Amino acid sequence: MLINACDPIFNARIHLDGSCISRENYSVENLLSSDEELRKRGFLCETFIRPPISLTVCFSFSFDIKYVVIGTRVGGQKSSGFQLSAGRNNNVLRICSMITEKDTIVFHDNNTDLSSFGNNYDKCCFNISASRSIRSAEMLSVRIFKTVNSIPAISKLEVWGKISCNVSLQTRQIITLKWEESKKPKAKQVEIINNQQIIEKNPDNFKICEDFLDSITYEIMNYPMVLPCGKYVDRSTIEKCFEHDATYGRTPCDPFTGIPFTDTLKPIFVPELKGRIDSFLIKHVDNENIKCLPRTVGKRSFSFYTERQTKLAKLQCSTCYENSNLYSLPCKHLQCRNCLKAENNQCNICHRNFNRSQVNKYHENH
């Protein structure tokens, strides 16, 4: 039977090596936390930390490692290069390394059945010489040596395998029992009324998940977006930030880090979170606490950033696609200075002829 040594019930310890610092609310301890919300949040380094960084997991018992699952993305932050080492005491040796573009990677031994891992997983086999290190391992070290223009990040860490043979029989039985008990479905609390009617107890534990709240306005989100820094904000909040930046002539940037957005680092819609918010609102529709919260309604798809980029993309020469020194033709299409020097006074789009006297210099606020 395979178990996850990083499950919170086993009280494994995890720490960062060297002078690396976790970002606030994204501590490395989140990866092994018993709080599900913290585990979902994952681990991020501080914004000034750059790879390589290392973290070490110390197991509470000797463990034969079969495979390791690592989530590589937290919001817009993504790690891409990983190196794993395992062993006992001070005898820790490298067992594999890989650079990946996918959001989840599986490091495994030769005997692992990979049929349950689909195409969304990148896969890397342990080195041939790793067999001694992964047997009766007491610790696992994960080194991030490359990121995708971001800070080091890990969203999930699972270490699957079997209890080592050198663990006493009594301890193995205790560990196995604890694992089996934790995986049993929890029975619903019920009470019998009039010896016939059975109803489920639903104590009024109304609580809004922190992920549902805008990190700036602290209001429940209608259209959740994740920023490159990993924070969740509503689309309307982002648009207000963009408009505020535009009034001062600044390019759109992350309101938390001040880093300008690019084609790869920009706000991303989170449909999974949107679904969770909708389900939460529907489930508590009759609750008095929910009536003051905004409901999700249909909204025209709009993004200040996308619209601005589209507008800029249109400001280009109709012939060579140059976007500087543009001139407006009588047909309202644009051409650059170099293309106008050609003898053919004809628009390449609508094929209308024009005179040089009809051409005007184009200005962006035209």
Tab-separated table of C-alpha atoms in Angstrom:
chain	number	residue	atom	x	y	z
A	1	MET	CA	0.000	0.000	0.000
A	2	LEU	CA	1.339	3.401	-1.017
A	3	ILE	CA	1.057	6.364	1.336
A	4	ASN	CA	1.892	10.050	1.055
A	5	ALA	CA	4.633	10.857	3.558
A	6	CYS	CA	3.822	14.567	3.207
A	7	ASP	CA	0.267	14.094	4.439
A	8	PRO	CA	-0.349	16.347	7.477
A	9	ILE	CA	-1.232	13.339	9.674
A	10	PHE	CA	2.410	12.203	9.642
A	11	ASN	CA	3.828	15.494	10.959
A	12	ALA	CA	6.718	15.676	8.517
A	13	ARG	CA	8.904	18.772	8.853
A	14	ILE	CA	9.835	21.142	6.051
A	15	HIS	CA	12.222	24.085	5.953
A	16	LEU	CA	14.040	26.331	3.516
A	17	ASP	CA	17.779	25.987	3.173
A	18	GLY	CA	20.195	28.894	3.325
A	19	SER	CA	18.993	32.484	3.445
A	20	CYS	CA	15.842	31.975	1.370
A	21	ILE	CA	12.709	33.722	2.697
A	22	SER	CA	9.076	32.778	2.148
A	23	ARG	CA	6.600	35.387	1.060
A	24	GLU	CA	4.028	36.493	3.620
A	25	ASN	CA	1.013	34.125	3.646
A	26	TYR	CA	2.867	31.786	1.262
A	27	SER	CA	5.153	30.062	3.740
A	28	VAL	CA	6.852	26.813	2.787
A	29	GLU	CA	4.975	25.191	5.699
A	30	ASN	CA	1.785	25.617	3.651
A	31	LEU	CA	2.812	22.593	1.573
A	32	LEU	CA	2.398	20.280	4.594
A	33	SER	CA	-0.259	22.218	6.491
A	34	SER	CA	-3.316	20.489	7.924
A	35	ASP	CA	-5.329	23.546	6.843
A	36	GLU	CA	-6.658	22.809	3.372
A	37	GLU	CA	-6.853	26.492	2.440
A	38	LEU	CA	-3.177	26.999	3.260
A	39	ARG	CA	-2.190	23.918	1.254
A	40	LYS	CA	-4.073	25.267	-1.754
A	41	ARG	CA	-2.269	28.584	-1.390
A	42	GLY	CA	1.148	26.965	-1.870
A	43	PHE	CA	4.648	28.348	-1.418
A	44	LEU	CA	6.230	31.488	-2.856
A	45	CYS	CA	9.578	33.124	-2.222
A	46	GLU	CA	9.913	36.818	-1.537
A	47	THR	CA	9.920	38.971	-4.671
A	48	PHE	CA	13.654	39.700	-4.456
A	49	ILE	CA	14.636	36.006	-4.236
A	50	ARG	CA	15.958	34.375	-7.383
A	51	PRO	CA	16.868	30.738	-8.035
A	52	PRO	CA	18.506	28.538	-7.070
A	53	ILE	CA	16.727	27.858	-3.784
A	54	SER	CA	16.321	24.601	-1.854
A	55	LEU	CA	13.795	23.189	0.583
A	56	THR	CA	14.081	19.993	2.617
A	57	VAL	CA	11.381	17.639	3.887
A	58	CYS	CA	12.266	15.459	6.879
A	59	PHE	CA	10.028	12.410	7.212
A	60	SER	CA	8.823	11.174	10.586
A	61	PHE	CA	9.843	7.598	9.679
A	62	SER	CA	12.098	5.816	7.184
A	63	PHE	CA	10.441	5.745	3.815
A	64	ASP	CA	10.921	4.012	0.446
A	65	ILE	CA	10.149	6.655	-2.176
A	66	LYS	CA	8.200	5.513	-5.249
A	67	TYR	CA	7.304	8.838	-6.832
A	68	VAL	CA	7.156	12.560	-6.064
A	69	VAL	CA	4.476	14.951	-7.367
A	70	ILE	CA	5.285	18.670	-7.546
A	71	GLY	CA	2.961	21.479	-8.621
A	72	THR	CA	5.053	24.080	-10.403
A	73	ARG	CA	2.692	27.079	-10.622
A	74	VAL	CA	1.211	29.447	-8.028
A	75	GLY	CA	-0.903	32.072	-9.751
A	76	GLY	CA	1.303	33.742	-12.339
A	77	GLN	CA	4.527	32.484	-10.742
A	78	LYS	CA	6.040	29.320	-12.203
A	79	SER	CA	9.107	27.225	-11.457
A	80	SER	CA	10.478	25.160	-14.326
A	81	GLY	CA	13.766	23.567	-13.238
A	82	PHE	CA	13.848	21.025	-10.399
A	83	GLN	CA	16.520	18.823	-8.877
A	84	LEU	CA	15.675	16.178	-6.266
A	85	SER	CA	17.999	14.648	-3.689
A	86	ALA	CA	17.218	12.030	-1.058
A	87	GLY	CA	18.949	9.986	1.610
A	88	ARG	CA	19.624	9.567	5.315
A	89	ASN	CA	21.378	11.822	7.809
A	90	ASN	CA	24.124	13.666	5.944
A	91	ASN	CA	24.267	11.155	3.101
A	92	VAL	CA	21.915	12.916	0.674
A	93	LEU	CA	22.517	12.275	-3.024
A	94	ARG	CA	20.931	13.668	-6.177
A	95	ILE	CA	18.332	11.311	-7.644
A	96	CYS	CA	17.025	13.268	-10.673
A	97	SER	CA	16.573	16.678	-12.287
A	98	MET	CA	14.396	18.097	-15.043
A	99	ILE	CA	13.215	21.286	-16.748
A	100	THR	CA	9.481	21.340	-17.431
A	101	GLU	CA	6.929	23.619	-19.064
A	102	LYS	CA	3.892	21.936	-17.490
A	103	ASP	CA	2.141	22.822	-14.254
A	104	THR	CA	2.721	19.434	-12.605
A	105	ILE	CA	5.710	17.107	-12.723
A	106	VAL	CA	6.088	13.517	-11.492
A	107	PHE	CA	9.483	12.096	-10.526
A	108	HIS	CA	9.243	8.306	-10.329
A	109	ASP	CA	11.122	5.013	-10.177
A	110	ASN	CA	11.128	2.396	-12.930
A	111	ASN	CA	8.288	0.368	-11.399
A	112	THR	CA	5.740	3.157	-10.990
A	113	ASP	CA	2.475	2.762	-12.894
A	114	LEU	CA	2.056	6.046	-14.771
A	115	SER	CA	-1.326	5.224	-16.313
A	116	SER	CA	-3.114	7.425	-13.772
A	117	PHE	CA	-1.072	10.467	-14.817
A	118	GLY	CA	-2.396	12.095	-17.970
A	119	ASN	CA	-0.804	14.392	-20.509
A	120	ASN	CA	-0.997	17.314	-18.094
A	121	TYR	CA	1.865	15.781	-16.114
A	122	ASP	CA	5.515	15.912	-17.082
A	123	LYS	CA	7.377	12.752	-16.072
A	124	CYS	CA	10.972	12.139	-15.070
A	125	CYS	CA	12.485	8.825	-13.985
A	126	PHE	CA	14.938	8.592	-11.082
A	127	ASN	CA	18.588	8.076	-11.971
A	128	ILE	CA	19.858	4.496	-12.135
A	129	SER	CA	22.140	5.199	-9.189
A	130	ALA	CA	19.249	6.575	-7.096
A	131	SER	CA	18.044	3.202	-5.785
A	132	ARG	CA	20.179	3.376	-2.636
A	133	SER	CA	19.092	6.935	-1.848
A	134	ILE	CA	15.348	6.380	-2.202
A	135	ARG	CA	15.381	3.260	-0.001
A	136	SER	CA	14.852	3.983	3.697
A	137	ALA	CA	15.046	7.704	2.983
A	138	GLU	CA	14.684	10.066	5.907
A	139	MET	CA	14.671	13.313	3.956
A	140	LEU	CA	14.009	14.729	0.511
A	141	SER	CA	15.549	17.921	-0.834
A	142	VAL	CA	13.919	19.886	-3.664
A	143	ARG	CA	16.104	22.423	-5.453
A	144	ILE	CA	14.542	24.975	-7.804
A	145	PHE	CA	17.222	26.130	-10.215
A	146	LYS	CA	15.083	27.763	-12.922
A	147	THR	CA	11.852	29.763	-13.158
A	148	VAL	CA	9.781	31.268	-15.971
A	149	ASN	CA	10.620	34.938	-15.396
A	150	SER	CA	9.192	34.756	-11.891
A	151	ILE	CA	10.030	33.993	-8.300
A	152	PRO	CA	10.391	30.347	-7.149
A	153	ALA	CA	7.008	28.739	-6.499
A	154	ILE	CA	5.529	25.354	-5.570
A	155	SER	CA	1.787	24.737	-5.357
A	156	LYS	CA	1.873	21.097	-4.262
A	157	LEU	CA	4.331	18.565	-2.858
A	158	GLU	CA	3.502	14.878	-2.441
A	159	VAL	CA	5.972	12.078	-1.721
A	160	TRP	CA	4.444	8.646	-2.283
A	161	GLY	CA	5.937	5.310	-1.331
A	162	LYS	CA	6.028	2.575	1.283
A	163	ILE	CA	7.110	2.362	4.888
A	164	SER	CA	10.690	1.134	5.049
A	165	CYS	CA	11.391	-2.436	6.179
A	166	ASN	CA	13.687	-1.219	8.949
A	167	VAL	CA	10.713	0.386	10.732
A	168	SER	CA	9.430	-1.791	13.574
A	169	LEU	CA	6.298	-3.850	12.978
A	170	GLN	CA	4.376	-2.012	15.677
A	171	THR	CA	5.240	1.391	14.199
A	172	ARG	CA	4.286	0.222	10.712
A	173	GLN	CA	0.914	-0.927	11.990
A	174	ILE	CA	0.288	2.404	13.714
A	175	ILE	CA	1.231	4.356	10.582
A	176	THR	CA	-0.913	2.138	8.353
A	177	LEU	CA	-3.900	2.405	10.677
A	178	LYS	CA	-3.555	6.177	10.857
A	179	TRP	CA	-3.426	6.402	7.056
A	180	GLU	CA	-6.462	4.167	6.560
A	181	GLU	CA	-8.469	6.060	9.155
A	182	SER	CA	-7.679	9.392	7.532
A	183	LYS	CA	-8.909	8.177	4.144
A	184	LYS	CA	-12.228	6.819	5.346
A	185	PRO	CA	-15.196	8.978	4.318
A	186	LYS	CA	-16.429	10.890	7.329
A	187	ALA	CA	-19.874	9.787	8.384
A	188	LYS	CA	-22.506	12.487	8.343
A	189	GLN	CA	-23.869	13.508	11.677
A	190	VAL	CA	-27.542	12.652	11.880
A	191	GLU	CA	-30.215	12.776	14.491
A	192	ILE	CA	-33.473	10.841	14.678
A	193	ILE	CA	-36.684	12.746	15.167
A	194	ASN	CA	-39.810	10.848	16.237
A	195	ASN	CA	-37.860	7.605	15.687
A	196	GLN	CA	-38.490	7.868	11.953
A	197	GLN	CA	-37.330	11.092	10.323
A	198	ILE	CA	-33.575	11.371	9.828
A	199	ILE	CA	-32.122	14.740	9.016
A	200	GLU	CA	-28.599	15.902	8.545
A	201	LYS	CA	-27.172	18.288	11.072
A	202	ASN	CA	-26.138	21.504	9.404
A	203	PRO	CA	-24.695	23.822	12.048
A	204	ASP	CA	-24.633	27.423	10.947
A	205	ASN	CA	-20.914	27.723	10.289
A	206	PHE	CA	-21.252	30.498	7.734
A	207	LYS	CA	-17.787	31.517	6.669
A	208	ILE	CA	-16.577	33.119	3.466
A	209	CYS	CA	-13.445	31.524	2.060
A	210	GLU	CA	-10.592	34.013	1.889
A	211	ASP	CA	-9.981	33.056	-1.749
A	212	PHE	CA	-13.429	34.459	-2.617
A	213	LEU	CA	-12.461	37.958	-1.481
A	214	ASP	CA	-10.752	40.639	-3.542
A	215	SER	CA	-7.261	41.197	-2.110
A	216	ILE	CA	-7.649	44.974	-2.536
A	217	THR	CA	-11.294	45.769	-1.770
A	218	TYR	CA	-11.865	42.696	0.425
A	219	GLU	CA	-15.258	42.160	-1.197
A	220	ILE	CA	-16.511	38.941	-2.729
A	221	MET	CA	-15.477	38.768	-6.377
A	222	ASN	CA	-17.773	38.633	-9.398
A	223	TYR	CA	-15.060	37.860	-11.952
A	224	PRO	CA	-11.925	36.534	-10.194
A	225	MET	CA	-8.529	37.130	-11.782
A	226	VAL	CA	-5.137	36.003	-10.518
A	227	LEU	CA	-2.223	38.422	-10.736
A	228	PRO	CA	1.360	37.349	-11.508
A	229	CYS	CA	2.160	37.811	-7.811
A	230	GLY	CA	-0.457	35.178	-6.920
A	231	LYS	CA	-3.063	37.541	-5.443
A	232	TYR	CA	-6.729	37.256	-6.426
A	233	VAL	CA	-8.620	40.409	-7.415
A	234	ASP	CA	-11.833	41.142	-9.269
A	235	ARG	CA	-11.661	42.237	-12.897
A	236	SER	CA	-13.344	45.545	-12.086
A	237	THR	CA	-10.616	46.279	-9.533
A	238	ILE	CA	-7.889	45.605	-12.097
A	239	GLU	CA	-9.561	47.895	-14.617
A	240	LYS	CA	-9.741	50.684	-12.045
A	241	CYS	CA	-6.036	50.218	-11.324
A	242	PHE	CA	-5.263	50.371	-15.052
A	243	GLU	CA	-7.304	53.534	-15.484
A	244	HIS	CA	-5.559	55.111	-12.506
A	245	ASP	CA	-2.146	54.232	-13.965
A	246	ALA	CA	-3.188	55.628	-17.344
A	247	THR	CA	-4.031	59.033	-15.854
A	248	TYR	CA	-0.389	59.323	-14.767
A	249	GLY	CA	0.985	57.968	-18.036
A	250	ARG	CA	2.093	54.681	-16.509
A	251	THR	CA	1.810	51.316	-18.215
A	252	PRO	CA	-0.499	48.724	-16.596
A	253	CYS	CA	1.316	46.969	-13.769
A	254	ASP	CA	0.758	44.625	-10.847
A	255	PRO	CA	-0.737	46.766	-8.046
A	256	PHE	CA	1.134	44.738	-5.410
A	257	THR	CA	4.606	44.533	-6.943
A	258	GLY	CA	4.605	47.401	-9.449
A	259	ILE	CA	6.002	45.083	-12.141
A	260	PRO	CA	4.580	45.996	-15.603
A	261	PHE	CA	2.350	43.431	-17.283
A	262	THR	CA	3.557	41.660	-20.408
A	263	ASP	CA	2.112	39.075	-22.779
A	264	THR	CA	3.223	36.309	-20.400
A	265	LEU	CA	2.840	38.099	-17.057
A	266	LYS	CA	-0.676	39.485	-16.902
A	267	PRO	CA	-3.960	38.925	-15.027
A	268	ILE	CA	-5.559	35.558	-15.802
A	269	PHE	CA	-9.204	34.615	-15.328
A	270	VAL	CA	-9.715	31.709	-12.883
A	271	PRO	CA	-12.801	29.727	-13.984
A	272	GLU	CA	-12.404	27.169	-11.178
A	273	LEU	CA	-12.600	29.894	-8.536
A	274	LYS	CA	-15.517	31.501	-10.355
A	275	GLY	CA	-17.392	28.192	-10.142
A	276	ARG	CA	-16.649	27.854	-6.423
A	277	ILE	CA	-17.910	31.379	-5.756
A	278	ASP	CA	-21.105	30.760	-7.729
A	279	SER	CA	-21.719	27.491	-5.887
A	280	PHE	CA	-21.155	29.201	-2.548
A	281	LEU	CA	-23.631	31.984	-3.349
A	282	ILE	CA	-26.271	29.527	-4.545
A	283	LYS	CA	-25.817	27.268	-1.519
A	284	HIS	CA	-26.279	30.152	0.932
A	285	VAL	CA	-28.867	32.080	-1.049
A	286	ASP	CA	-31.283	32.093	1.921
A	287	ASN	CA	-28.666	33.092	4.469
A	288	GLU	CA	-29.088	36.606	5.837
A	289	ASN	CA	-25.326	37.152	5.724
A	290	ILE	CA	-25.204	36.583	1.984
A	291	LYS	CA	-27.926	39.010	0.970
A	292	CYS	CA	-25.647	42.030	1.180
A	293	LEU	CA	-23.007	40.455	-1.061
A	294	PRO	CA	-22.905	41.185	-4.823
A	295	ARG	CA	-24.233	38.385	-7.006
A	296	THR	CA	-22.570	37.147	-10.171
A	297	VAL	CA	-24.420	38.453	-13.223
A	298	GLY	CA	-23.734	38.483	-16.941
A	299	LYS	CA	-21.227	41.085	-17.983
A	300	ARG	CA	-19.771	42.179	-21.265
A	301	SER	CA	-16.294	40.784	-21.687
A	302	PHE	CA	-14.007	43.771	-21.319
A	303	SER	CA	-10.446	44.330	-20.301
A	304	PHE	CA	-8.762	47.711	-20.260
A	305	TYR	CA	-5.423	46.021	-20.870
A	306	THR	CA	-6.686	43.876	-23.769
A	307	GLU	CA	-8.498	46.788	-25.404
A	308	ARG	CA	-5.416	48.970	-25.137
A	309	GLN	CA	-3.209	46.268	-26.664
A	310	THR	CA	-5.713	45.736	-29.502
A	311	LYS	CA	-5.805	49.450	-30.215
A	312	LEU	CA	-2.021	49.644	-30.352
A	313	ALA	CA	-1.889	46.596	-32.625
A	314	LYS	CA	-4.100	48.382	-35.186
A	315	LEU	CA	-1.766	51.368	-35.371
A	316	GLN	CA	0.564	49.955	-37.980
A	317	CYS	CA	1.424	50.322	-41.625
A	318	SER	CA	-0.930	48.400	-43.907
A	319	THR	CA	2.037	47.335	-46.058
A	320	CYS	CA	5.014	46.536	-43.823
A	321	TYR	CA	3.259	46.622	-40.393
A	322	GLU	CA	5.665	49.253	-39.093
A	323	ASN	CA	4.150	51.196	-36.175
A	324	SER	CA	6.183	54.417	-36.324
A	325	ASN	CA	6.148	57.446	-38.663
A	326	LEU	CA	2.609	56.671	-39.794
A	327	TYR	CA	0.544	58.679	-42.275
A	328	SER	CA	-3.208	58.608	-42.805
A	329	LEU	CA	-4.498	58.051	-46.339
A	330	PRO	CA	-7.805	59.490	-47.607
A	331	CYS	CA	-9.346	56.043	-47.084
A	332	LYS	CA	-8.306	56.241	-43.391
A	333	HIS	CA	-5.810	53.381	-43.699
A	334	LEU	CA	-2.239	53.944	-42.531
A	335	GLN	CA	1.126	53.762	-44.240
A	336	CYS	CA	4.604	54.483	-42.972
A	337	ARG	CA	7.029	57.008	-44.460
A	338	ASN	CA	9.118	54.376	-46.279
A	339	CYS	CA	6.109	52.827	-48.030
A	340	LEU	CA	4.849	56.251	-49.091
A	341	LYS	CA	8.120	56.832	-50.925
A	342	ALA	CA	7.156	54.083	-53.354
A	343	GLU	CA	5.857	55.268	-56.717
A	344	ASN	CA	2.614	53.285	-56.434
A	345	ASN	CA	0.162	55.745	-54.821
A	346	GLN	CA	-2.419	53.108	-53.994
A	347	CYS	CA	-3.710	51.676	-50.716
A	348	ASN	CA	-2.802	48.004	-50.326
A	349	ILE	CA	-6.038	47.258	-48.450
A	350	CYS	CA	-8.823	48.956	-50.404
A	351	HIS	CA	-6.741	49.610	-53.585
A	352	ARG	CA	-7.915	53.212	-53.828
A	353	ASN	CA	-5.611	55.685	-55.526
A	354	PHE	CA	-4.578	58.868	-53.749
A	355	ASN	CA	-2.502	61.998	-54.226
A	356	ARG	CA	0.401	62.901	-52.000
A	357	SER	CA	-1.356	66.145	-51.088
A	358	GLN	CA	-4.177	64.142	-49.492
A	359	VAL	CA	-1.864	62.348	-47.056
A	360	ASN	CA	-1.674	63.633	-43.472
A	361	LYS	CA	0.630	62.811	-40.602
A	362	TYR	CA	-1.132	60.429	-38.197
A	363	HIS	CA	-1.164	61.163	-34.468
A	364	GLU	CA	-2.338	58.636	-31.858
A	365	ASN	CA	-4.999	60.987	-30.490
A	366	HIS	CA	-6.167	61.671	-34.028
